[in-house]
Short mmCIF file of C-alpha atoms and ligand atoms in Angstrom, two decimals:
data_model
loop_
_atom_site.label_atom_id
_atom_site.label_comp_id
_atom_site.label_asym_id
_atom_site.label_seq_id
_atom_site.Cartn_x
_atom_site.Cartn_y
_atom_site.Cartn_z
CA MET A 8 -0.24 -0.07 0.14
CA ARG A 9 1.54 3.27 -1.66
CA ARG A 10 2.01 5.73 1.26
CA LEU A 11 1.86 8.77 0.71
CA THR A 12 4.50 11.55 2.83
CA HIS A 13 5.34 15.21 3.54
CA PHE A 14 7.15 17.32 0.84
CA ILE A 15 9.23 20.18 2.42
CA ASP A 16 12.88 21.34 1.34
CA GLY A 17 11.48 20.16 -2.16
CA MET A 18 11.58 16.30 -1.45
CA TYR A 19 9.66 14.02 0.19
CA GLN A 20 10.08 13.01 4.41
CA GLU A 21 8.17 10.87 6.36
CA GLY A 22 7.82 12.52 8.90
CA THR A 23 7.89 11.28 12.48
CA SER A 24 4.09 10.67 12.88
CA THR A 25 3.06 6.83 13.22
CA ARG A 26 -0.50 7.82 12.67
CA ALA A 27 -1.90 7.66 9.09
CA ALA A 28 -5.40 7.72 7.09
CA ASN A 29 -6.48 5.75 4.82
CA VAL A 30 -7.38 7.32 1.37
CA TYR A 31 -10.25 5.92 -0.31
CA ASN A 32 -11.26 5.73 -3.88
CA PRO A 33 -14.69 6.48 -4.08
CA ALA A 34 -15.75 4.32 -6.86
CA THR A 35 -15.38 1.09 -5.63
CA GLY A 36 -14.59 1.98 -2.88
CA GLU A 37 -11.08 0.54 -2.16
CA ILE A 38 -8.52 1.86 0.55
CA ALA A 39 -6.33 3.45 -2.65
CA SER A 40 -3.35 4.37 -0.26
CA THR A 41 -2.43 6.19 3.03
CA VAL A 42 -1.66 9.76 4.11
CA THR A 43 0.92 10.20 6.64
CA LEU A 44 -1.13 12.50 9.63
CA GLY A 45 1.23 14.67 10.38
CA THR A 46 3.53 15.69 14.52
CA LYS A 47 3.80 19.38 15.55
CA ALA A 48 7.26 18.08 14.84
CA ASP A 49 6.60 17.00 11.26
CA LEU A 50 5.40 20.73 11.28
CA ASP A 51 8.84 22.73 12.54
CA VAL A 52 10.09 21.12 9.87
CA ALA A 53 8.51 22.08 7.01
CA VAL A 54 8.33 25.76 8.91
CA THR A 55 12.68 25.85 9.09
CA SER A 56 12.87 25.17 5.24
CA ALA A 57 10.19 27.74 4.86
CA ALA A 58 11.58 30.61 7.33
CA LYS A 59 15.46 30.11 5.22
CA ALA A 60 13.88 30.33 2.02
CA PHE A 61 12.23 32.69 3.28
CA LEU A 62 15.05 35.05 3.11
CA GLU A 63 16.33 34.75 -0.25
CA TRP A 64 13.25 34.28 -2.38
CA LYS A 65 11.40 37.63 -0.54
CA GLU A 66 14.88 39.35 -2.12
CA THR A 67 14.33 37.51 -5.71
CA SER A 68 13.87 39.86 -8.49
CA LEU A 69 9.55 39.98 -9.44
CA SER A 70 10.64 39.35 -13.30
CA LYS A 71 11.78 35.96 -11.37
CA ARG A 72 9.29 35.69 -10.03
CA SER A 73 6.78 35.86 -12.38
CA GLN A 74 9.09 33.52 -14.65
CA VAL A 75 9.02 31.03 -12.46
CA MET A 76 4.47 30.92 -12.54
CA PHE A 77 4.58 31.22 -16.24
CA ALA A 78 6.99 28.54 -16.26
CA PHE A 79 4.93 26.34 -13.83
CA ARG A 80 1.06 28.15 -15.77
CA ASP A 81 3.01 25.66 -19.06
CA LEU A 82 3.80 23.35 -16.90
CA LEU A 83 0.28 22.50 -15.03
CA GLU A 84 -1.31 23.10 -18.65
CA ARG A 85 0.55 20.07 -20.32
CA ARG A 86 -0.50 18.55 -17.20
CA VAL A 87 -4.02 19.10 -17.10
CA LYS A 88 -5.41 16.09 -17.29
CA ASP A 89 -2.73 13.53 -15.53
CA VAL A 90 -4.20 16.68 -11.82
CA ALA A 91 -7.47 15.49 -12.88
CA LYS A 92 -6.75 11.59 -13.26
CA LEU A 93 -5.73 11.90 -9.34
CA ILE A 94 -8.69 14.16 -8.33
CA THR A 95 -11.34 11.57 -9.65
CA ASN A 96 -9.26 8.79 -7.90
CA GLU A 97 -9.49 10.38 -5.00
CA HIS A 98 -13.03 12.82 -4.67
CA GLY A 99 -14.88 11.40 -7.25
CA LYS A 100 -16.21 13.99 -9.63
CA VAL A 101 -16.18 13.29 -12.39
CA LEU A 102 -13.15 13.64 -15.54
CA SER A 103 -14.47 16.68 -17.38
CA ASP A 104 -15.20 18.57 -14.22
CA ALA A 105 -11.92 17.67 -12.61
CA GLU A 106 -10.87 18.94 -15.81
CA GLY A 107 -12.88 22.01 -14.68
CA GLU A 108 -11.19 22.30 -11.41
CA VAL A 109 -7.49 22.90 -12.40
CA ARG A 110 -8.36 25.13 -15.12
CA ARG A 111 -10.30 27.70 -12.45
CA GLY A 112 -6.66 27.04 -10.77
CA LEU A 113 -4.85 28.11 -13.31
CA GLU A 114 -6.18 31.56 -14.41
CA VAL A 115 -4.86 31.98 -11.27
CA VAL A 116 -1.92 31.43 -11.99
CA GLU A 117 -2.35 33.36 -14.52
CA PHE A 118 -3.11 36.14 -13.14
CA ALA A 119 -0.15 36.17 -10.46
CA CYS A 120 2.17 35.97 -13.22
CA GLY A 121 1.43 39.67 -13.57
CA VAL A 122 2.47 40.35 -10.48
CA PRO A 123 5.14 42.53 -11.48
CA HIS A 124 2.48 45.05 -11.68
CA LEU A 125 -0.36 43.72 -8.78
CA LEU A 126 2.80 44.79 -6.54
CA LYS A 127 3.13 48.39 -7.38
CA GLY A 128 3.00 51.21 -5.04
CA ASP A 129 1.23 54.46 -4.92
CA MET A 130 3.00 57.63 -5.98
CA SER A 131 2.01 61.29 -4.13
CA ASP A 132 5.27 63.97 -5.55
CA SER A 133 5.31 67.01 -3.05
CA VAL A 134 2.59 66.02 -0.60
CA SER A 135 3.79 68.51 1.55
CA ARG A 136 6.68 71.15 0.79
CA SER A 137 10.18 68.75 -0.41
CA ILE A 138 8.77 66.33 0.74
CA ASP A 139 6.89 62.84 -1.51
CA THR A 140 5.15 60.07 0.16
CA TYR A 141 4.86 56.54 -1.75
CA SER A 142 3.77 52.78 -0.75
CA ILE A 143 5.55 49.62 -0.62
CA ARG A 144 4.09 45.96 -0.52
CA GLN A 145 6.74 43.86 0.99
CA PRO A 146 5.71 39.67 1.42
CA LEU A 147 4.96 39.02 5.78
CA GLY A 148 7.04 36.14 5.53
CA VAL A 149 6.27 32.36 6.36
CA VAL A 150 1.81 31.45 5.91
CA ALA A 151 -0.25 29.07 5.32
CA GLY A 152 -3.16 27.54 4.24
CA ILE A 153 -5.57 24.75 5.56
CA THR A 154 -7.70 23.98 2.14
CA PRO A 155 -10.64 21.35 2.20
CA PHE A 156 -11.29 18.37 -0.07
CA ASN A 157 -14.22 19.17 -2.71
CA PHE A 158 -11.41 21.03 -4.43
CA PRO A 159 -8.13 19.39 -4.12
CA ALA A 160 -6.53 21.57 -7.07
CA MET A 161 -8.82 24.90 -7.17
CA VAL A 162 -8.58 26.17 -3.66
CA PRO A 163 -4.95 25.50 -3.27
CA MET A 164 -4.60 27.32 -6.46
CA TRP A 165 -6.17 30.04 -4.71
CA MET A 166 -3.73 30.87 -1.85
CA PHE A 167 -0.50 29.52 -2.90
CA PRO A 168 0.26 30.95 -6.18
CA ILE A 169 -0.29 34.16 -5.01
CA ALA A 170 1.36 34.74 -1.92
CA ILE A 171 4.54 32.96 -3.29
CA ALA A 172 4.61 35.55 -6.21
CA CYS A 173 3.96 38.42 -3.86
CA GLY A 174 7.50 37.09 -2.07
CA ASN A 175 6.13 34.40 0.91
CA THR A 176 6.71 30.85 1.15
CA PHE A 177 4.36 28.97 1.84
CA VAL A 178 3.44 25.44 3.55
CA LEU A 179 -0.14 23.79 2.90
CA LYS A 180 -2.00 21.30 5.15
CA PRO A 181 -4.20 20.17 2.35
CA SER A 182 -7.06 17.39 3.41
CA GLU A 183 -6.18 14.17 4.53
CA LYS A 184 -9.54 12.87 2.17
CA ASP A 185 -7.84 13.54 -1.16
CA PRO A 186 -4.07 15.02 -1.01
CA SER A 187 -2.37 13.67 -3.55
CA ALA A 188 -3.18 17.07 -6.19
CA SER A 189 -0.98 18.89 -4.00
CA LEU A 190 1.80 16.91 -4.10
CA MET A 191 1.57 16.87 -7.95
CA LEU A 192 1.41 20.57 -8.45
CA ALA A 193 4.31 20.65 -5.48
CA GLU A 194 6.99 18.70 -7.63
CA MET A 195 5.70 20.99 -10.83
CA MET A 196 6.26 23.87 -8.90
CA ILE A 197 9.43 22.96 -7.87
CA ASP A 198 10.14 21.78 -11.42
CA ALA A 199 9.20 25.37 -12.54
CA GLY A 200 12.45 26.31 -10.82
CA LEU A 201 10.38 27.16 -7.62
CA PRO A 202 13.37 27.24 -4.60
CA ARG A 203 13.09 24.42 -2.57
CA GLY A 204 11.97 24.89 0.66
CA VAL A 205 9.47 27.92 -0.65
CA LEU A 206 6.53 25.33 -1.29
CA ASN A 207 5.86 22.88 0.82
CA VAL A 208 2.93 20.93 1.93
CA VAL A 209 1.91 19.08 5.06
CA HIS A 210 -0.02 16.32 5.70
CA GLY A 211 -1.85 15.96 9.19
CA ASP A 212 -5.20 16.90 11.57
CA LYS A 213 -5.94 18.88 13.82
CA GLU A 214 -2.45 17.58 15.40
CA ILE A 215 -1.31 20.05 12.59
CA VAL A 216 -3.54 22.71 12.29
CA ASP A 217 -3.26 23.53 15.38
CA GLY A 218 0.40 23.67 15.38
CA ILE A 219 -0.04 25.98 12.21
CA LEU A 220 -2.16 28.21 14.46
CA GLU A 221 0.06 27.95 17.03
CA SER A 222 3.47 28.75 15.15
CA LYS A 223 5.18 32.07 16.16
CA GLU A 224 6.74 32.04 12.22
CA ILE A 225 3.85 31.56 10.40
CA LYS A 226 2.30 34.74 9.96
CA ALA A 227 -0.98 34.38 8.23
CA VAL A 228 -3.48 31.37 7.68
CA SER A 229 -5.52 31.23 4.71
CA PHE A 230 -8.46 28.71 5.04
CA VAL A 231 -11.30 26.89 3.63
CA GLY A 232 -13.33 25.00 4.66
CA SER A 233 -16.68 23.99 6.80
CA THR A 234 -18.11 26.83 8.68
CA ALA A 235 -17.21 24.85 12.53
CA ILE A 236 -14.71 24.88 11.98
CA ALA A 237 -13.25 28.04 10.55
CA ARG A 238 -14.94 29.45 13.37
CA TYR A 239 -12.38 28.45 14.94
CA ILE A 240 -9.51 28.87 12.37
CA TYR A 241 -10.43 32.40 12.83
CA SER A 242 -11.11 33.00 16.51
CA GLN A 243 -7.11 30.95 17.30
CA ALA A 244 -5.63 32.06 14.14
CA ALA A 245 -6.37 35.72 15.37
CA ALA A 246 -5.72 34.88 19.40
CA HIS A 247 -2.19 34.04 18.22
CA GLY A 248 -1.14 37.28 16.21
CA LYS A 249 -2.34 36.30 12.77
CA ARG A 250 -3.73 38.05 9.66
CA VAL A 251 -6.70 35.23 9.19
CA GLN A 252 -9.39 34.88 5.93
CA ALA A 253 -11.72 31.76 6.86
CA LEU A 254 -13.63 30.88 4.09
CA GLY A 255 -16.72 28.38 5.62
CA GLY A 256 -19.54 26.65 4.75
CA ALA A 257 -22.73 27.70 1.72
CA LYS A 258 -26.63 27.20 1.92
CA ASN A 259 -26.52 28.60 -1.76
CA HIS A 260 -30.02 29.86 -2.99
CA MET A 261 -31.45 29.99 -6.76
CA VAL A 262 -34.55 32.06 -6.95
CA VAL A 263 -36.74 31.49 -9.80
CA ALA A 264 -39.15 34.64 -10.47
CA LYS A 265 -42.52 33.92 -12.35
CA ASP A 266 -41.12 35.42 -15.61
CA ALA A 267 -37.81 33.13 -16.05
CA ASP A 268 -37.54 30.97 -19.03
CA LEU A 269 -38.44 27.94 -16.87
CA ASN A 270 -36.94 25.67 -18.67
CA PHE A 271 -33.46 27.42 -19.09
CA ALA A 272 -33.59 28.07 -15.27
CA ALA A 273 -34.59 23.97 -15.05
CA ASP A 274 -31.34 22.81 -17.11
CA ALA A 275 -29.52 25.45 -14.32
CA ALA A 276 -30.71 24.22 -11.34
CA VAL A 277 -29.85 20.40 -12.38
CA SER A 278 -26.19 21.26 -13.35
CA ALA A 279 -25.49 23.57 -10.13
CA ALA A 280 -27.40 21.33 -7.91
CA TYR A 281 -25.38 17.76 -8.71
CA GLY A 282 -22.29 18.74 -10.33
CA SER A 283 -19.33 17.06 -8.96
CA ALA A 284 -22.15 15.50 -6.60
CA GLY A 285 -23.78 18.52 -5.09
CA GLU A 286 -19.78 18.77 -3.17
CA ARG A 287 -19.31 22.16 -4.55
CA CYS A 288 -19.69 25.32 -1.92
CA MET A 289 -21.30 27.17 -4.99
CA ALA A 290 -24.01 24.38 -5.45
CA ILE A 291 -26.73 25.09 -5.51
CA SER A 292 -28.97 22.88 -2.80
CA VAL A 293 -32.76 24.80 -2.46
CA VAL A 294 -34.20 26.37 -5.16
CA VAL A 295 -36.62 28.82 -3.86
CA VAL A 296 -39.08 29.47 -6.86
CA ASP A 297 -42.69 31.75 -7.47
CA GLU A 298 -45.46 30.23 -6.42
CA ALA A 299 -47.32 31.19 -9.84
CA VAL A 300 -44.58 28.77 -11.92
CA ALA A 301 -43.77 26.24 -9.22
CA ASP A 302 -45.62 23.04 -10.77
CA ASP A 303 -44.64 23.53 -13.53
CA PHE A 304 -41.04 24.14 -13.08
CA VAL A 305 -40.35 21.07 -10.58
CA GLU A 306 -41.96 19.16 -13.30
CA LEU A 307 -38.80 20.03 -15.49
CA VAL A 308 -36.34 19.54 -13.21
CA ALA A 309 -38.28 15.98 -11.92
CA LYS A 310 -37.57 15.54 -15.74
CA LYS A 311 -33.75 16.66 -15.93
CA THR A 312 -32.76 14.95 -12.64
CA ARG A 313 -33.94 11.41 -13.68
CA GLN A 314 -32.40 11.61 -16.46
CA LEU A 315 -28.60 12.19 -15.23
CA ARG A 316 -26.01 9.42 -15.85
CA VAL A 317 -24.38 8.36 -12.33
CA GLY A 318 -21.27 5.95 -12.59
CA PRO A 319 -17.51 6.20 -11.95
CA GLY A 320 -15.70 9.89 -12.81
CA THR A 321 -13.55 8.15 -15.27
CA GLN A 322 -16.02 6.48 -17.17
CA GLU A 323 -16.90 9.42 -20.17
CA SER A 324 -20.21 8.17 -20.02
CA SER A 325 -20.88 9.64 -16.21
CA GLU A 326 -22.54 12.72 -14.83
CA MET A 327 -22.21 12.80 -11.42
CA GLY A 328 -19.69 10.77 -9.62
CA PRO A 329 -19.73 8.82 -6.09
CA LEU A 330 -19.21 11.05 -2.98
CA VAL A 331 -15.96 11.41 -0.81
CA THR A 332 -16.92 9.07 1.08
CA MET A 333 -19.00 5.98 2.87
CA GLU A 334 -19.71 7.84 6.25
CA HIS A 335 -20.66 11.09 4.07
CA ARG A 336 -22.87 9.59 1.50
CA ASP A 337 -24.82 7.69 4.38
CA ARG A 338 -24.84 11.71 5.76
CA VAL A 339 -26.26 12.86 3.16
CA ALA A 340 -29.13 10.34 2.34
CA SER A 341 -30.02 10.19 5.61
CA TYR A 342 -31.99 13.83 5.37
CA ILE A 343 -34.14 12.46 2.64
CA GLU A 344 -35.69 10.28 4.81
CA THR A 345 -35.58 13.53 7.84
CA ALA A 346 -37.25 15.80 4.54
CA SER A 347 -40.37 12.84 4.46
CA THR A 348 -41.01 12.64 8.25
CA GLN A 349 -40.53 16.11 8.48
CA GLY A 350 -43.49 16.80 6.79
CA ALA A 351 -41.28 17.97 2.43
CA ARG A 352 -42.75 15.52 -0.30
CA VAL A 353 -39.43 14.37 -1.92
CA VAL A 354 -40.12 13.66 -5.31
CA ILE A 355 -37.02 12.02 -6.24
CA ASP A 356 -35.60 9.41 -3.82
CA GLY A 357 -31.54 9.46 -4.87
CA ARG A 358 -31.91 6.14 -2.44
CA GLU A 359 -33.94 4.06 -5.09
CA SER A 360 -31.92 5.22 -8.00
CA ILE A 361 -28.27 3.59 -6.68
CA ASP A 362 -27.41 0.02 -5.55
CA MET A 363 -26.87 1.34 -1.97
CA HIS A 364 -24.57 -2.17 -1.58
CA THR A 365 -22.54 -1.95 -4.07
CA LYS A 366 -18.94 -1.05 -2.83
CA GLY A 367 -19.22 2.74 -4.90
CA PHE A 368 -20.18 6.04 -2.36
CA PHE A 369 -22.93 5.90 -4.24
CA LEU A 370 -25.99 7.85 -3.91
CA GLY A 371 -28.66 8.74 -6.61
CA PRO A 372 -29.60 12.72 -7.40
CA SER A 373 -33.29 13.73 -5.02
CA LEU A 374 -35.19 16.30 -5.37
CA VAL A 375 -37.49 17.45 -1.85
CA ASP A 376 -40.11 19.73 -2.94
CA ALA A 377 -42.63 21.48 -0.23
CA VAL A 378 -39.85 21.99 1.68
CA SER A 379 -39.33 24.80 4.72
CA ILE A 380 -36.86 27.00 6.55
CA ASP A 381 -37.38 25.13 9.78
CA MET A 382 -36.67 21.53 8.38
CA SER A 383 -32.91 20.20 8.37
CA VAL A 384 -32.73 19.43 4.84
CA TYR A 385 -33.39 23.20 4.21
CA ARG A 386 -31.28 24.79 7.26
CA ASP A 387 -28.12 22.50 6.73
CA GLU A 388 -25.92 22.08 4.44
CA ILE A 389 -26.27 18.30 3.19
CA PHE A 390 -23.05 19.04 0.69
CA GLY A 391 -24.41 15.82 -1.15
CA PRO A 392 -26.70 15.81 -4.47
CA VAL A 393 -30.23 17.22 -2.33
CA LEU A 394 -31.92 19.90 -4.42
CA SER A 395 -34.38 21.36 -2.19
CA ILE A 396 -37.41 23.23 -3.23
CA VAL A 397 -38.96 26.45 -1.36
CA ARG A 398 -41.91 27.73 -3.22
CA VAL A 399 -42.74 31.86 -2.24
CA LYS A 400 -45.42 34.22 -2.75
CA GLY A 401 -43.33 36.72 -4.86
CA PHE A 402 -39.63 38.04 -5.00
CA ASP A 403 -39.93 39.92 -2.01
CA GLU A 404 -40.61 37.05 0.33
CA ALA A 405 -38.00 34.71 -2.20
CA VAL A 406 -35.42 37.94 -1.44
CA GLU A 407 -36.47 38.21 2.94
CA LEU A 408 -35.96 34.08 2.94
CA VAL A 409 -32.17 33.87 1.41
CA ASN A 410 -31.33 37.15 4.02
CA THR A 411 -32.40 35.14 6.28
CA ASN A 412 -30.40 32.50 6.40
CA SER A 413 -27.21 32.59 8.15
CA TYR A 414 -24.76 31.57 4.61
CA ALA A 415 -23.88 34.19 2.57
CA ASN A 416 -21.86 32.86 -0.15
CA GLY A 417 -23.57 32.43 -3.50
CA ALA A 418 -27.27 33.92 -4.49
CA ALA A 419 -29.14 33.60 -8.58
CA LEU A 420 -31.46 34.49 -10.11
CA PHE A 421 -33.41 33.74 -12.81
CA THR A 422 -35.94 36.11 -14.54
CA ARG A 423 -36.38 37.91 -17.41
CA SER A 424 -36.68 41.17 -15.77
CA GLY A 425 -33.61 44.15 -15.58
CA ALA A 426 -35.46 45.83 -13.14
CA LEU A 427 -35.99 43.34 -10.94
CA ALA A 428 -32.48 41.39 -11.43
CA ARG A 429 -30.79 44.82 -10.28
CA LYS A 430 -33.28 44.87 -7.00
CA PHE A 431 -31.88 41.70 -6.56
CA LYS A 432 -28.38 42.18 -6.36
CA ARG A 433 -28.21 45.43 -4.62
CA GLU A 434 -30.78 43.38 -2.24
CA ILE A 435 -29.57 40.15 -1.76
CA ASP A 436 -27.08 39.32 1.39
CA ALA A 437 -24.30 37.14 -0.19
CA GLY A 438 -20.76 37.27 -1.35
CA MET A 439 -21.06 36.67 -4.85
CA VAL A 440 -24.09 36.38 -6.79
CA GLY A 441 -25.66 35.57 -10.47
CA ILE A 442 -28.11 36.85 -12.71
CA ASN A 443 -29.43 33.93 -14.95
CA VAL A 444 -25.92 32.42 -13.74
CA PRO A 445 -26.45 29.78 -10.95
CA ILE A 446 -22.92 29.23 -10.14
CA PRO A 447 -20.69 32.58 -9.76
CA VAL A 448 -17.24 32.20 -8.82
CA PRO A 449 -15.41 35.31 -9.69
CA VAL A 450 -12.75 35.02 -12.26
CA ALA A 451 -9.21 35.27 -11.00
CA TYR A 452 -9.25 39.07 -11.86
CA TYR A 453 -11.71 39.54 -9.18
CA SER A 454 -11.82 37.45 -5.43
CA PHE A 455 -14.15 34.85 -3.74
CA GLY A 456 -16.32 35.48 -0.87
CA GLY A 457 -19.18 35.36 1.17
CA ASN A 458 -20.73 37.05 3.81
CA LYS A 459 -21.78 35.80 6.99
CA ASP A 460 -21.12 32.30 8.57
CA SER A 461 -19.03 31.63 5.29
CA LEU A 462 -16.55 33.89 5.15
CA PHE A 463 -14.46 35.26 8.77
CA GLY A 464 -12.15 37.81 8.18
CA GLY A 465 -12.33 40.39 6.49
CA SER A 466 -10.51 39.49 3.02
CA HIS A 467 -11.58 37.99 0.40
CA MET A 468 -9.90 35.23 -2.08
CA TYR A 469 -7.43 35.60 -4.70
CA GLY A 470 -7.60 38.34 -7.14
CA THR A 471 -6.64 42.04 -5.82
CA ASP A 472 -8.06 40.92 -1.74
CA GLY A 473 -5.62 38.53 -1.76
CA VAL A 474 -2.39 40.43 -2.73
CA SER A 475 -3.73 42.53 -0.23
CA PHE A 476 -4.05 39.77 2.56
CA PHE A 477 -0.25 37.79 1.79
CA THR A 478 1.54 41.11 1.67
CA ARG A 479 2.11 44.16 4.22
CA LEU A 480 0.95 47.37 3.18
CA LYS A 481 4.00 50.21 4.18
CA ALA A 482 3.83 53.73 3.65
CA VAL A 483 7.13 56.27 3.05
CA THR A 484 7.41 59.86 3.59
CA GLU A 485 10.83 61.59 2.36
CA ARG A 486 12.80 64.33 2.28
CA TRP A 487 15.79 64.90 0.66
CA PRO A 488 16.38 68.87 1.39
CA GLU A 489 17.98 71.14 -0.72
CA PRO A 490 19.39 73.74 1.90
CA ASN A 491 20.14 76.61 -0.79
CA VAL A 492 16.33 76.84 -2.09
CA GLY A 493 15.19 77.48 2.33
CA ASP A 494 13.60 73.68 2.53
CA VAL A 495 15.65 73.04 6.46
CA GLN A 496 13.46 74.32 8.27
CA GLY A 497 14.34 75.11 12.10
CA ARG A 498 13.10 73.36 15.45
CA ASP A 499 9.96 72.98 15.57
CA LEU A 500 7.37 70.69 18.09
CA ASN A 501 4.02 71.08 16.36
CA PHE A 502 2.44 68.57 14.92
CA PRO A 503 3.78 67.83 11.52
CA GLY A 504 1.17 69.94 8.75
CA THR A 505 0.78 69.51 5.34
CA ARG A 506 0.68 73.04 4.26
P1 LIG B 623 -14.14 20.62 7.18
O1 LIG B 623 -13.54 21.81 7.88
O2 LIG B 623 -14.04 19.86 7.81
O3 LIG B 623 -11.95 21.02 6.43
C1 LIG B 623 -11.32 20.76 6.16
C2 LIG B 623 -10.00 21.19 6.33
O4 LIG B 623 -9.58 21.72 7.72
C3 LIG B 623 -9.14 20.16 5.96
O5 LIG B 623 -7.82 20.13 6.22
C4 LIG B 623 -8.58 19.18 7.46
O6 LIG B 623 -8.14 18.16 7.45
C5 LIG B 623 -8.48 20.35 8.59
N1 LIG B 623 -10.12 20.19 9.73
C6 LIG B 623 -11.05 18.98 9.65
N2 LIG B 623 -11.55 19.12 10.99
C7 LIG B 623 -10.58 19.92 11.79
C8 LIG B 623 -10.98 20.07 13.21
N3 LIG B 623 -11.01 19.14 14.07
N4 LIG B 623 -9.44 20.90 13.60
C9 LIG B 623 -8.92 21.55 13.28
N5 LIG B 623 -8.87 21.49 11.31
C10 LIG B 623 -9.13 19.93 11.27
O7 LIG B 623 -14.06 20.34 5.37
P2 LIG B 623 -14.43 19.85 4.17
O8 LIG B 623 -15.24 18.70 4.90
O9 LIG B 623 -13.59 19.43 3.76
O10 LIG B 623 -14.34 20.69 2.94
C11 LIG B 623 -16.05 21.07 2.67
C12 LIG B 623 -16.85 22.10 3.21
O11 LIG B 623 -15.76 22.74 3.25
C13 LIG B 623 -17.66 22.58 2.89
O12 LIG B 623 -18.31 23.09 4.17
C14 LIG B 623 -18.15 23.34 2.09
O13 LIG B 623 -18.59 24.42 2.35
C15 LIG B 623 -16.79 24.30 2.45
N6 LIG B 623 -15.79 24.38 1.57
C16 LIG B 623 -15.96 26.04 1.50
C17 LIG B 623 -15.68 27.21 0.26
C18 LIG B 623 -15.73 28.65 0.37
O14 LIG B 623 -15.09 29.34 -0.90
N7 LIG B 623 -16.49 29.07 1.40
C19 LIG B 623 -14.90 26.29 -1.19
C20 LIG B 623 -15.18 25.05 -0.83
C21 LIG B 623 -15.29 23.75 0.73
#
């Protein structure tokens, strides 16, 4: 059985731990490999390597840093399918979807290639007599990323390309459920010319995470995962004086107005609810539909859902793969049962369309109608292929319902009305809004993040927010007096003015 080990200082290192976790192939249910669950001593080795590498990397010219990113981009472009294969084998999502995730990560790498431009400061000539002021952005030092299972390549690439291009060195703690993609990316960064120690991958669970939070050397923590852990990361990192951004869970709503193109909206709902088996932080898990068109809409969604082909991610005909673990699959399935007992109408029961006794972690897509906001199928983040339908009396009720939810990652509206769309995007409480777009993940030159329980901390991820997060801004006020032109003043104890 292959044991996946840490990648520290440019090489694989076993570390000191005797603990390991199983990594499954969700399509077969078999254990594909094991991954070491590191100790704080292992983390120390990585942090020491990163701290040493920082001394040189922060002095490396912007163009050299940018060249490494360009080289990484080219290597990754050539190996998109290889990374996608690793993702499918450990996560379960279908290959085309895994490729899509790598490409969205690649966009962030491309953005990071422009780091010489991104780090340009501002400059004001003559803010006072013979005095100029300008700003510079400097790296923080060693920074860390802690990432979830659902995007094993894209989410690490939301973080490390920008952090590293900005001159920091990085310790990545990927999800222990699908750690291989991170290792391949780290190897490729070395092949692209990144010095050893600038990017390290340390595997583990709470022990490593707590080590990261407590480390005096680590200056910032970027986290993506469930809300409960995000809250913990945010409070602990702040308590240890670190800069922190912690993105949490989601319950994304799609509002269907009565004037919407119902067929178009139904296709969007099915794609966004069941793609990647619903294991996306931007998946649509609730459709809020105007009761005037609800019967027609639900009928369309049900018809399209029944047509979905579920199977192993490596099989070209599959549109939806298995869930990540058996435990998670069973937890998701339990919501279908609970929804029924709590009075919802189960239109499609995913347990019936699938042989639940196969070894793979499959669950068919499920559709639950007549859901109300007190039901657990509505309240909890399920993170699986279960779509809830909530019926409302008109647009205002829909907006109020969405805004009452504790999560606020993404929200979408389907309508033909520009006026309604404008009202929606202004009034809705969500970090990312789609108008006739169900999964509005911003492109790399914007930034990603939600509100309320979906994000703790003031900074969104990647884009210009990412550059701000991974750099410290310094303002310099500078004077080179020329005595002969009267620039030198005598003693003056007053607070300096600018006039
Ligand atoms: P998770 O919170 O279980 O794990 C995330 C990371 O935290 C992993 O690296 C894991 O090893 C670590 N971790 C787990 N338990 C821990 C503990 N007790 N103490 C310290 N660290 C711990 O999340 P997951 O199941 O891997 O991923 C799914 C979740 O991530 C969903 O809630 C999803 O909405 C969220 N997510 C959010 C976004 C976003 O952008 N907001 C993006 C992707 C995923």
